[in-house]
Short mmCIF file of C-alpha atoms in Angstrom, two decimals:
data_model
loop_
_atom_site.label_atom_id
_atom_site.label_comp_id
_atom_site.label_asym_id
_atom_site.label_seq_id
_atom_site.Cartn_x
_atom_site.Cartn_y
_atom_site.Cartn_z
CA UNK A 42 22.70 29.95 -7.03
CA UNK A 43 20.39 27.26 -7.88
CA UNK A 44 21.15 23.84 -5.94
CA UNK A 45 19.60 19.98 -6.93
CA UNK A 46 18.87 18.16 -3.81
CA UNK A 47 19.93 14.32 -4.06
CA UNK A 48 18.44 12.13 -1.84
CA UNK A 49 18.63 8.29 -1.14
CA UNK A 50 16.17 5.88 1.29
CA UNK A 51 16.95 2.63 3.43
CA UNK A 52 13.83 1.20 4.29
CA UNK A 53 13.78 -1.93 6.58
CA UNK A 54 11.20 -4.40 6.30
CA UNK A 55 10.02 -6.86 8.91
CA UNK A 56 9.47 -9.88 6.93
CA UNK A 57 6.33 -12.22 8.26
CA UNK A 58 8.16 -14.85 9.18
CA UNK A 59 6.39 -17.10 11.57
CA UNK A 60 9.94 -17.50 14.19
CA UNK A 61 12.90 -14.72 14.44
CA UNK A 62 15.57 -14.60 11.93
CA UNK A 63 18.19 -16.79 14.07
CA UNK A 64 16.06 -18.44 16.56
CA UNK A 65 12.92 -20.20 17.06
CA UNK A 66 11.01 -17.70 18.97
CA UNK A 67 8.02 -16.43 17.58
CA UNK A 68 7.44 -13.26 15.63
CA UNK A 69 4.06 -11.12 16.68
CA UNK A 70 3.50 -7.69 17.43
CA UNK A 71 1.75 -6.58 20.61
CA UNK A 72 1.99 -9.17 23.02
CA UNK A 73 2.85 -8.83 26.71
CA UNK A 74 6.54 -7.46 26.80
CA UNK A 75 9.65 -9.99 26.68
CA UNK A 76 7.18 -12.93 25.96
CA UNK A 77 8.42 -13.90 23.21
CA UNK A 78 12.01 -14.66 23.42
CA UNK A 79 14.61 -17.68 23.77
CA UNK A 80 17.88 -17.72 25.37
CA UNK A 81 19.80 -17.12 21.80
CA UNK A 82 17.25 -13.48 21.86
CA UNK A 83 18.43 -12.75 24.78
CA UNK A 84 22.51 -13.62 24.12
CA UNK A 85 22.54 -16.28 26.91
CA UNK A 86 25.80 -18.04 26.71
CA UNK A 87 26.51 -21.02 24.67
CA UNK A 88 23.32 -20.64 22.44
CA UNK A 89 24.07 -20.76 18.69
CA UNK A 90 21.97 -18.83 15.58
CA UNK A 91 20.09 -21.06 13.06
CA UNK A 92 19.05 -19.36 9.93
CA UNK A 93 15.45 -19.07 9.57
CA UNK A 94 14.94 -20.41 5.46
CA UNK A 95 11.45 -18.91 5.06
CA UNK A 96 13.17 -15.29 5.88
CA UNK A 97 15.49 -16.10 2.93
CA UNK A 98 12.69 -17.23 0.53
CA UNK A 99 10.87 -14.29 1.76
CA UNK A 100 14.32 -12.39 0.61
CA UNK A 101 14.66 -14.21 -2.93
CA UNK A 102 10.89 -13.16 -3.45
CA UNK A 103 11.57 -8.85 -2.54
CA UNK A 104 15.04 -9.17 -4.76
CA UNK A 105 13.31 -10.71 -7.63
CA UNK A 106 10.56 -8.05 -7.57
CA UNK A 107 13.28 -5.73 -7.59
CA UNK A 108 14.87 -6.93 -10.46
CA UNK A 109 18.13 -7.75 -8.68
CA UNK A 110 20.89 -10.05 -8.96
CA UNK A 111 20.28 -12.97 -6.50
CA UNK A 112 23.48 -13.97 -4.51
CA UNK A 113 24.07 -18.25 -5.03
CA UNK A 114 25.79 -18.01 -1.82
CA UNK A 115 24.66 -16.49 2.01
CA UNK A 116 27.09 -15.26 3.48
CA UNK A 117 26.54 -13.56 7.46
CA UNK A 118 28.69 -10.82 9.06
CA UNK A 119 28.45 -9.41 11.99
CA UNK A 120 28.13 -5.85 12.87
CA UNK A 121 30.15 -4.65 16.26
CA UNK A 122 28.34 -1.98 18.64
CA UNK A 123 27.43 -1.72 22.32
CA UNK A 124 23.76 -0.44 22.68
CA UNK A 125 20.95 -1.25 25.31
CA UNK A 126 18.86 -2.78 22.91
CA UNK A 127 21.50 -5.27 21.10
CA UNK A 128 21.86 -7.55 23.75
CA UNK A 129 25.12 -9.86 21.75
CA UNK A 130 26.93 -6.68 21.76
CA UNK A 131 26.86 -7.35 17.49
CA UNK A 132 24.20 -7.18 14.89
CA UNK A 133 23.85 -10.44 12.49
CA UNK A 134 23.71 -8.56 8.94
CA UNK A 135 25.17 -9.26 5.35
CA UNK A 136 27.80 -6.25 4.92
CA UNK A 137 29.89 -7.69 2.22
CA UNK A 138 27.63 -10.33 0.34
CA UNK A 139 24.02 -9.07 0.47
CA UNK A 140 21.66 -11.16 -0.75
CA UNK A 141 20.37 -9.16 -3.99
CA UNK A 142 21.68 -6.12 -5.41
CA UNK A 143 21.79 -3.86 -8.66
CA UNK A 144 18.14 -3.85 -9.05
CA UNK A 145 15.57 -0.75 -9.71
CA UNK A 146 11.67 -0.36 -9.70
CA UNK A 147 9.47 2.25 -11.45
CA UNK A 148 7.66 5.17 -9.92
CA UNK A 149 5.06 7.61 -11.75
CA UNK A 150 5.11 11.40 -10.69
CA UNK A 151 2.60 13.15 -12.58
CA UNK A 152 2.16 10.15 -15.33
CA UNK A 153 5.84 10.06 -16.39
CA UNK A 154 7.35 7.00 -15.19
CA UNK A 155 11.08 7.39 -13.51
CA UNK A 156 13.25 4.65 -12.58
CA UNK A 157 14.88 4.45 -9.12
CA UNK A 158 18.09 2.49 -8.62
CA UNK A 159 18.00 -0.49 -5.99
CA UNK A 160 21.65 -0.36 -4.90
CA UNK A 161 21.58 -3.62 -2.77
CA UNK A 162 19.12 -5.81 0.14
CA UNK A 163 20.40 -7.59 2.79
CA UNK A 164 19.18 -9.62 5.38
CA UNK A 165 19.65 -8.88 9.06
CA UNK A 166 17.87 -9.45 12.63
CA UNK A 167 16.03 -6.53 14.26
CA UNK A 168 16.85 -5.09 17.61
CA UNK A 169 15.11 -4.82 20.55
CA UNK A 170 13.04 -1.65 21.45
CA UNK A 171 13.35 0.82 23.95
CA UNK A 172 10.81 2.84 25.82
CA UNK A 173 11.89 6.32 27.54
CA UNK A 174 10.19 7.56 30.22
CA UNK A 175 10.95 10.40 32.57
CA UNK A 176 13.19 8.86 34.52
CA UNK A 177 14.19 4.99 33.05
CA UNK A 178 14.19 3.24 30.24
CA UNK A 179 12.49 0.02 29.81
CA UNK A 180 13.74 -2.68 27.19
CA UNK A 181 10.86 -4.67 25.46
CA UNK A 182 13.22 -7.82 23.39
CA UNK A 183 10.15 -9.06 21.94
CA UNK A 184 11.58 -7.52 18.59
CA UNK A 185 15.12 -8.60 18.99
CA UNK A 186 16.06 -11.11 16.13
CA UNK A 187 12.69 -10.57 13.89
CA UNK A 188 13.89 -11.05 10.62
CA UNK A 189 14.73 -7.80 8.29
CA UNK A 190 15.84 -6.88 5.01
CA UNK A 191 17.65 -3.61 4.46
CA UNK A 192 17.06 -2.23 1.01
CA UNK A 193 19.12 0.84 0.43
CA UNK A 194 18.37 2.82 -3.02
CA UNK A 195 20.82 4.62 -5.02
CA UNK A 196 20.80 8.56 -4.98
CA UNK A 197 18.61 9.07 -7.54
CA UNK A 198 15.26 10.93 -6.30
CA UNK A 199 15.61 14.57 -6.22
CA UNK A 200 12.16 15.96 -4.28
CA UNK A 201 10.10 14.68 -1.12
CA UNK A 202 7.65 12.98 -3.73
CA UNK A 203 10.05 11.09 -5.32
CA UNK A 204 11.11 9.80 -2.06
CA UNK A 205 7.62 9.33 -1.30
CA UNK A 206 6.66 7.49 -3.96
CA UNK A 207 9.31 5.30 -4.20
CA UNK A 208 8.77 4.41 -0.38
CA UNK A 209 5.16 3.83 -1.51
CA UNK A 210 6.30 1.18 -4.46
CA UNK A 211 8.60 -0.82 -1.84
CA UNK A 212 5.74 -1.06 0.34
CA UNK A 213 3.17 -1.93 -2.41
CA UNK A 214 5.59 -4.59 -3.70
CA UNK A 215 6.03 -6.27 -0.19
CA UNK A 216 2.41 -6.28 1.02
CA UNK A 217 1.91 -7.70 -2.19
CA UNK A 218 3.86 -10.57 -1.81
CA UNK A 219 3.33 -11.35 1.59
CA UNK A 220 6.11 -11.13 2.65
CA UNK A 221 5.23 -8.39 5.26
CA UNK A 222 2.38 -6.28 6.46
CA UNK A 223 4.08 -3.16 5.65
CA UNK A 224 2.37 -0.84 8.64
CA UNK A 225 4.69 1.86 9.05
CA UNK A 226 2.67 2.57 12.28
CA UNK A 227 3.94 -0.68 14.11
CA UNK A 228 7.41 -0.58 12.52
CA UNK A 229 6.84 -3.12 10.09
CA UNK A 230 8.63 -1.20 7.38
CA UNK A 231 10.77 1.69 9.02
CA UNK A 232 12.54 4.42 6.52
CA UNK A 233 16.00 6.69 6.74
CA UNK A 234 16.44 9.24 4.48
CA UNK A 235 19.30 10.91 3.27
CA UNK A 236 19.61 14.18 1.93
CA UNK A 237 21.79 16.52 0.57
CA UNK A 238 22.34 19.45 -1.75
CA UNK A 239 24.88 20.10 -4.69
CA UNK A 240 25.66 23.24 -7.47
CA UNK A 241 22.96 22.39 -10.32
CA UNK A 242 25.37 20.83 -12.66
CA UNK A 243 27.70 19.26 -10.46
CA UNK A 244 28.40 15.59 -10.23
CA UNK A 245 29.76 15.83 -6.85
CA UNK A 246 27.90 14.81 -3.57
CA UNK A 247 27.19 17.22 -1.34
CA UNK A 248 27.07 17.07 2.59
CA UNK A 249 24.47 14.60 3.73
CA UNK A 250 21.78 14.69 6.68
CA UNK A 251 19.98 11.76 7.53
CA UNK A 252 16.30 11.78 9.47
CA UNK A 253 16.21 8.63 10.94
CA UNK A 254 13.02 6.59 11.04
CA UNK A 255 9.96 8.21 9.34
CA UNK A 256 6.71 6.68 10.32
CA UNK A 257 4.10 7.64 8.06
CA UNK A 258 4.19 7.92 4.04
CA UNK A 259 3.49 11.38 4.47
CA UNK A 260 6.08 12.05 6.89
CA UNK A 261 8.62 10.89 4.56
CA UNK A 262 8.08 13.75 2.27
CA UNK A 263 7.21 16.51 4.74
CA UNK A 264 10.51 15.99 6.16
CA UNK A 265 12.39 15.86 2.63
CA UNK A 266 10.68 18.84 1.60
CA UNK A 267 11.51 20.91 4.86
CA UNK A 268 15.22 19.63 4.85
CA UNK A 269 16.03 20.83 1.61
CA UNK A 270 14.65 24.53 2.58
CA UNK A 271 16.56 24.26 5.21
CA UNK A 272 19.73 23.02 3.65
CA UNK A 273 19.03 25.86 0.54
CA UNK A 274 18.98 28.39 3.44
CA UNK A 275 21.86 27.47 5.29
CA UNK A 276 24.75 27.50 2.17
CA UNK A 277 22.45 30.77 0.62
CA UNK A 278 23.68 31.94 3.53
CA UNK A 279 27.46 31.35 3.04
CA UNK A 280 27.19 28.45 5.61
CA UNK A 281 28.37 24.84 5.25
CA UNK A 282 25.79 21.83 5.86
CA UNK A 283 27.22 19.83 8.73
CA UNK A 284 27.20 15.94 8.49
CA UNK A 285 23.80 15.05 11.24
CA UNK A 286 21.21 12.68 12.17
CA UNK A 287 18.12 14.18 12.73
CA UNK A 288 14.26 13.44 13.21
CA UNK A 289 11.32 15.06 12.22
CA UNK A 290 9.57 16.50 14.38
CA UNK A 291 5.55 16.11 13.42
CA UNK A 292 3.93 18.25 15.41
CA UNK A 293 6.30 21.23 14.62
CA UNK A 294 6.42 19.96 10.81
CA UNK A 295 10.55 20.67 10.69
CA UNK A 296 13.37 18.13 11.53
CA UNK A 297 14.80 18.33 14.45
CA UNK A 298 18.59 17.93 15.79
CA UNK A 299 19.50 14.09 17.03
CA UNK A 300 23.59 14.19 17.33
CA UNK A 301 26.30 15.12 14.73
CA UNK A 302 28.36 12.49 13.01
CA UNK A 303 32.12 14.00 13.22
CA UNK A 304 33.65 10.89 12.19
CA UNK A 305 32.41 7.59 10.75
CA UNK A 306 31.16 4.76 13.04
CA UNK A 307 33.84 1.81 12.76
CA UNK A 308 31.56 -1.09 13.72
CA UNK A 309 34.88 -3.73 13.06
CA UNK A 310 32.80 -5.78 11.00
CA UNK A 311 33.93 -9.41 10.37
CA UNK A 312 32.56 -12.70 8.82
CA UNK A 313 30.20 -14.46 11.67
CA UNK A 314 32.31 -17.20 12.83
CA UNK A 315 28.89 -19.69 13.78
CA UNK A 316 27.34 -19.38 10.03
CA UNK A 317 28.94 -21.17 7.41
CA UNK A 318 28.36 -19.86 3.85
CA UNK A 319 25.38 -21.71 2.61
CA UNK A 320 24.83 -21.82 -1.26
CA UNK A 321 21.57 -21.78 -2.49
CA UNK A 322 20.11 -25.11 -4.36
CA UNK A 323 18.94 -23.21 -7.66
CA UNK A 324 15.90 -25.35 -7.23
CA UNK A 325 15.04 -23.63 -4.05
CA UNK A 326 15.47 -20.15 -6.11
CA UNK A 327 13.12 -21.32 -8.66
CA UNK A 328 10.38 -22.56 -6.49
CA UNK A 329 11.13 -18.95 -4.65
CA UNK A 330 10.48 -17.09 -7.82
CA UNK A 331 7.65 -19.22 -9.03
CA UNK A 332 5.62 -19.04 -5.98
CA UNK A 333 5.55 -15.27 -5.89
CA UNK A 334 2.17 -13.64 -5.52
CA UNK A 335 1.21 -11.39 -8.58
CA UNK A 336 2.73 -7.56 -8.13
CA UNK A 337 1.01 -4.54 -8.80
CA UNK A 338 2.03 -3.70 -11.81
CA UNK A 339 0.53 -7.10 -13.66
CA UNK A 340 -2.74 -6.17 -11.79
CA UNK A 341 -2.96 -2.56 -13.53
CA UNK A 342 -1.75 -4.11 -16.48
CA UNK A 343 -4.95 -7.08 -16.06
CA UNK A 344 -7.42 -4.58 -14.61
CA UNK A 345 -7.13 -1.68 -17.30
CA UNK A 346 -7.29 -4.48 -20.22
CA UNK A 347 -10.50 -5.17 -18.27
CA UNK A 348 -12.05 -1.63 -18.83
CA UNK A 349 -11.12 0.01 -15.52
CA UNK A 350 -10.01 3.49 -15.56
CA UNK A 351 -6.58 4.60 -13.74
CA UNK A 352 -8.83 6.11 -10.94
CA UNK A 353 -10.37 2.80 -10.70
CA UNK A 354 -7.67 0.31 -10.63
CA UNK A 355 -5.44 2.80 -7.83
CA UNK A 356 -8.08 2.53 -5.35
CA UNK A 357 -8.23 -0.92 -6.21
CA UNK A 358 -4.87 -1.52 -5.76
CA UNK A 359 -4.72 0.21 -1.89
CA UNK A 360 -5.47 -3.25 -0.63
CA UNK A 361 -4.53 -6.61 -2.27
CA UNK A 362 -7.87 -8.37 -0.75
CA UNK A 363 -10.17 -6.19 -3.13
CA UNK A 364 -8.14 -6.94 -5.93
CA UNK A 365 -7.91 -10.41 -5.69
CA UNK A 366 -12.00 -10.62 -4.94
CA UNK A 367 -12.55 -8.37 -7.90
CA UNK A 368 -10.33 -10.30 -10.27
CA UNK A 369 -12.29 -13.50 -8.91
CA UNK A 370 -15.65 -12.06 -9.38
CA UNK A 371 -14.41 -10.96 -12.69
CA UNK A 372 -12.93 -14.41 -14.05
CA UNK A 373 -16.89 -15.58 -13.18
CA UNK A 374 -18.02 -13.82 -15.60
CA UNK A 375 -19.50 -10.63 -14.60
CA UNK A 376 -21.11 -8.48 -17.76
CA UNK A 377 -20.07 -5.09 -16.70
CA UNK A 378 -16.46 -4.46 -14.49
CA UNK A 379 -17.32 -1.04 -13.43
CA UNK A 380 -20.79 -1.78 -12.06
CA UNK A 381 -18.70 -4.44 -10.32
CA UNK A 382 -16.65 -1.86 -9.03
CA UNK A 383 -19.18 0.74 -7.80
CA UNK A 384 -20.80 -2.37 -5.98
CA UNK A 385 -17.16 -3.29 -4.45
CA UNK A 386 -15.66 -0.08 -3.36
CA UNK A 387 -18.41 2.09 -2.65
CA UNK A 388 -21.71 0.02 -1.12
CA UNK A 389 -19.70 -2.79 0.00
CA UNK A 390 -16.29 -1.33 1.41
CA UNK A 391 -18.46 1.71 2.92
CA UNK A 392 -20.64 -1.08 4.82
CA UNK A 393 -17.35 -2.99 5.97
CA UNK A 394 -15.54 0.43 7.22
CA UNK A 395 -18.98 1.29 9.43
CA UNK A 396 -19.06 -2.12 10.68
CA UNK A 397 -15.33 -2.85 11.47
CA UNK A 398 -15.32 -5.80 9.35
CA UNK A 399 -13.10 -7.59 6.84
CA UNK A 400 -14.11 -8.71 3.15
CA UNK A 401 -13.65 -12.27 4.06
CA UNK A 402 -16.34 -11.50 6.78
CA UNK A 403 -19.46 -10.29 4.39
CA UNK A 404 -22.03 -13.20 4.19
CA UNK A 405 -22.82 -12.91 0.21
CA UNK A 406 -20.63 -15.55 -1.95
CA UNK A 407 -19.00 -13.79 -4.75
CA UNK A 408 -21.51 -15.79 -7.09
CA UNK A 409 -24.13 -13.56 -5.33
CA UNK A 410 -22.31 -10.36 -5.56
CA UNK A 411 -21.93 -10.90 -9.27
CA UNK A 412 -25.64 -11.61 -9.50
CA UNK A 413 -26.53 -8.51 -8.28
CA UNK A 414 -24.32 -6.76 -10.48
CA UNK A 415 -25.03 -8.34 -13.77
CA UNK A 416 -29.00 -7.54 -12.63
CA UNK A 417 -27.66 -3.67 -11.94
CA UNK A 418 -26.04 -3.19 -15.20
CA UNK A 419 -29.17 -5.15 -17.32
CA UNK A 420 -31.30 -2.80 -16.18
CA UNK A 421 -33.46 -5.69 -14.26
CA UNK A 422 -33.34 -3.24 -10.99
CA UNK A 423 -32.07 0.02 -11.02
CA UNK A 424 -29.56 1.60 -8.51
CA UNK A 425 -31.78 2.22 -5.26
CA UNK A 426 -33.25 -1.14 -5.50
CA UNK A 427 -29.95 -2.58 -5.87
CA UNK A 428 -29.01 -1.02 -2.55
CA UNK A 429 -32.01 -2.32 -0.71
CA UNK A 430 -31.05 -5.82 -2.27
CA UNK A 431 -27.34 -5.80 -1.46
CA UNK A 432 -28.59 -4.37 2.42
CA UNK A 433 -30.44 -7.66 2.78
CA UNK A 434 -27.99 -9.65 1.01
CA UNK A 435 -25.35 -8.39 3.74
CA UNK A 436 -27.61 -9.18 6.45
CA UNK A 437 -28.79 -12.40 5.80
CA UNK A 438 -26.68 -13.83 2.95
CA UNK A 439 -29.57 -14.35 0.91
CA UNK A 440 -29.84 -14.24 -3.25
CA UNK A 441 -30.24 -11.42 -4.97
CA UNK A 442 -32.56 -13.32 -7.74
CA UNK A 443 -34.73 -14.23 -5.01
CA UNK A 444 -34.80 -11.43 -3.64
CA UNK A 445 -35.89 -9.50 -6.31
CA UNK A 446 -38.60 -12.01 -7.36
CA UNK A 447 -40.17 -12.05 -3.85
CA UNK A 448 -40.57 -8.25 -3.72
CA UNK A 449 -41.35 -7.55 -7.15
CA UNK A 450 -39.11 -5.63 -7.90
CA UNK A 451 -37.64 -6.22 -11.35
CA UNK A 452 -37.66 -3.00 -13.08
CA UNK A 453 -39.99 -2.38 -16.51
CA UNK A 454 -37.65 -1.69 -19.59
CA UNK A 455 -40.32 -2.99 -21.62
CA UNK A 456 -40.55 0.16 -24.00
CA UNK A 457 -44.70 0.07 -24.82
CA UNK A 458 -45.24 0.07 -20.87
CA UNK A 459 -42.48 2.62 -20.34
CA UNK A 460 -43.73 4.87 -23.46
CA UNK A 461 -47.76 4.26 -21.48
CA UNK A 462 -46.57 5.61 -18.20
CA UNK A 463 -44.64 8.35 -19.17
CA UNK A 464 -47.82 9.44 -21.22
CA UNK A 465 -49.85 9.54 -17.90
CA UNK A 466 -46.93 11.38 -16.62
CA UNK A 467 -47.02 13.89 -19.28
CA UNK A 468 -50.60 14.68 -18.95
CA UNK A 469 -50.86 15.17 -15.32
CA UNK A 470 -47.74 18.13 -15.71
CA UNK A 471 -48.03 20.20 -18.61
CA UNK A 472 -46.44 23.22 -16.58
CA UNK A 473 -43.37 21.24 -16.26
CA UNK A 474 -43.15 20.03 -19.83
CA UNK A 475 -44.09 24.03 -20.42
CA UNK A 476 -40.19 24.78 -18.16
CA UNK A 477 -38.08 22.32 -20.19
CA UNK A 478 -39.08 23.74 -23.62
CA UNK A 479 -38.30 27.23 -21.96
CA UNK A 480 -34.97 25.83 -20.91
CA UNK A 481 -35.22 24.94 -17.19
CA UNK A 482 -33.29 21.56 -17.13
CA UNK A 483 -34.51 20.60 -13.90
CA UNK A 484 -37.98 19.94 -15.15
CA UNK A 485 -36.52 16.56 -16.70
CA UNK A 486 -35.47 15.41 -13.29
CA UNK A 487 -39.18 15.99 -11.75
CA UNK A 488 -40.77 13.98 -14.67
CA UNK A 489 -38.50 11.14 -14.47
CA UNK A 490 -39.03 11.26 -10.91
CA UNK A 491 -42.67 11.35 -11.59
CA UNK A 492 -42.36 7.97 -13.85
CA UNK A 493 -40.69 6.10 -11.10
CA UNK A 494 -43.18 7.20 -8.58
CA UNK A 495 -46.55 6.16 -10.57
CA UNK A 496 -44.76 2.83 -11.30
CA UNK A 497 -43.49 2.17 -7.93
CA UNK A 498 -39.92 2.25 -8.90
CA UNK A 499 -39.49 -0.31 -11.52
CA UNK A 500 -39.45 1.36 -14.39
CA UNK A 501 -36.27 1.84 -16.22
CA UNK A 502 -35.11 5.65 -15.18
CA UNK A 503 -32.95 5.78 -18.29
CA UNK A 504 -35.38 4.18 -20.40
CA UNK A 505 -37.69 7.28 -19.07
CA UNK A 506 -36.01 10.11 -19.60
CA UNK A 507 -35.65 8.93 -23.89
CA UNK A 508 -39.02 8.90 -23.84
CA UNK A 509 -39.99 11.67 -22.28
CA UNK A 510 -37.41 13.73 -24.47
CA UNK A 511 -38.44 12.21 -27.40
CA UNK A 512 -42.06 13.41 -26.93
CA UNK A 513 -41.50 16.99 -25.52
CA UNK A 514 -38.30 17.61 -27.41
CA UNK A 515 -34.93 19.15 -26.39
CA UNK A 516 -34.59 21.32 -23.45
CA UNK A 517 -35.44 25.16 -25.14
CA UNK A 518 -36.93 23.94 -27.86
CA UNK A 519 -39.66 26.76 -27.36
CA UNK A 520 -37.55 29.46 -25.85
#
């Protein structure tokens, strides 16, 4: 029997807010534990919750990216369990109003786009954390009350890259905005996965499991992948998939037991007496909208118009700094975008990664990075000079025209000086003129090698190797 896995994600996302979601303590990660707290944090009597309005913008902006339906009215509920780290005894969420729903967003698994269902976002206040060790556990309520949203997807992905992808486009979409930093690794954006297995043509849901938070993008489909194998092997077996919450288990690469959900959690919700409903001035949903930062999908769009390949504008696209620089440097009129690039991501981001340093560190202006590119892709240096330039410009912050003029080294695509020292080249090695008619391709490389030597590295290496073909003729022309 053949079975379809169906799976569907909750990912929460930390929103960078600069206070909590009900209080006016600030939001940061890694500072000394219970710093950063107030008396409403910490569920001290008599203290009352004040809804933060840049968390809602912040929730306007992920909904609209998501092509959902924006709620005109907030509405607060609140949640009902007892647990260390939930220090109210309750959880201030949106169960029966969320803020957006019936949205969707696009994901590409080998170049065929699939659309993923969005079944609703709402907003919510984090809990605290807790740290086990042998023997207690400590309570850190730094966290407690930093502003979330929940977005919960319809069923609709069917293999751990689906899930994985889609978990990439939420994160993608949210870093974009700016609305959060989206590092799984400090629980910025935190993922739950459910997943279960039905008959191929049934309609029917089959028993889920869930594997609660997944820290890594990778993670996420590791442990889809292994639960489905081990779902398949359990009812191939004549078994029955029992209703769990599990984890996975990294350095074992399975998921691993957590508890099993016999019955369903009654968490008595009700509407949160000490929040009115609060409709929404469509004024503040337009300037919401209209102050969102471009997504990633109008970049590709922008950047492949521009001449960039898909290769290109994806490693582009890993961080919204190099995009934005790249668009600038583009918009000021650089002649050729993919020079541009090679500068960008290979010489420049390989000197920021050795150095530990930022793009909004590097000393050159972007007028002097497109400089140096436009005298790259004219020919006016060629590629090793161009990395001697761009080593000084990083150092000192100085032009790349003057550069260039005070070392002399503007390269020679003058063709009559080009065509006179590839003559002297010629002479000086008939053997390896003798090789490339015989067919020994590597001979061109020497001679070329030869012209840049004798001229000290200015002259044109492409402008070279016509010549030189052009007088000795095609490689095997005398085989």
């Amino acid at each position: 029997m053949e079975f379809e896995p169906v799976i569907g994600v909750e990912i929460h996302v930390e929103l960078k807010t600069k206070s909590k979601m009900f209080s006016s303590a600030p939001c940061s990660f890694g500072m000394e534990p219970n710093s950063e707290t107030v008396p409403f944090d910490l569920a001290f009597p008599g203290t009352l919750p004040v809804v933060n309005k840049e968390a809602v913008n912040f929730g306007i902006k992920i909904c609209t990216a998501l092509n959902m339906t924006i709620d005109r009215t907030l509405y607060f509920d609140r949640k009902n369990y007892f647990y260390p780290d939930l220090p109210k005894g309750y959880q201030i969420t949106q169960q029966f109003r969320p803020i957006g729903k019936d949205g969707s967003v696009l994901i590409t698994i080998d170049g065929e786009e699939r659309r993923i269902g969005v079944e609703q976002a709402h907003l919510e206040e984090d809990t605290a954390k807790q740290i086990h060790l042998n023997d207690i556990s400590l309570i850190n309520f730094n966290r407690c009350g930093t502003p979330l949203l929940e977005i919960v997807s319809r069923p609709d992905m069917h293999s751990g890259e689906e899930a994985m992808k889609y978990v990439e486009a939420i994160r993608e979409i949210v870093t974009y905005l700016g609305v959060s930093d989206g590092k799984m690794e400090n629980g910025s954006l935190r993922c739950d996965i459910n997943v279960s297995l039905r008959p191929k043509g049934e309609t029917r849901l089959g028993t889920k499991c869930e594997c609660k938070n997944l820290n890594t993008i990778q993670n996420i489909r590791a442990a889809v992948d292994y639960e489905i194998r081990r779902q398949t092997e359990i009812l191939l077996a004549g078994g029955k998939v029992e209703q769990e919450t599990r984890r996975y288990d990294e350095a074992n690469k399975k998921t691993v037991l957590m508890r099993k959900k016999t019955d369903a959690i009654d968490y008595k919700y009700f509407r949160e007496p000490n929040i009115v409903p609060i409709d929404l001035d469509e004024g503040f949903i337009y300037d919401c909208v209209h102050s969102m930062n471009k997504l990633p999908d109008q970049y590709r769009k922008e950047l492949s118009a521009r001449g960039l390949d898909s290769y290109q504008v994806e490693e582009l696209l890993k961080d919204r700094d190099f995009v934005v620089y790249f668009e600038e440097c583009l918009d000021l009129g650089v002649k050729n975008p993919t020079t541009l690039w090679n500068l960008l991501m290979v010489e420049i981001l390989g000197y920021l990664n050795k150095n530990s340093l930022s793009l909004k560190e590097i000393k050159p202006t972007k007028e002097q990075i497109v400089s140096l590119s436009d005298l790259l892709s004219t020919g006016k240096i060629n590629s090793k000079q161009g990395k001697d330039v761009l080593s000084e410009m990083l150092q000192d912050g100085n032009d790349p025209v003057k550069i260039v003029k005070e070392r002399g080294m503007e390269q020679i695509s003058d063709s009559s000086i080009v065509e006179q020292v590839v003559d002297d080249v010629l002479k000086q090695n008939a053997q390896s003129i003798a090789d490339w008619q015989k067919g020994k391709d590597r001979a061109l490389g020497y001679l070329v090698g030869q012209a840049m030597k004798l001229s000290k590295g200015k002259v044109n290496p492409g402008l070279a190797k016509e010549v030189i073909i052009a007088k000795i003729g095609p490689c095997g022309s005398k085989k």
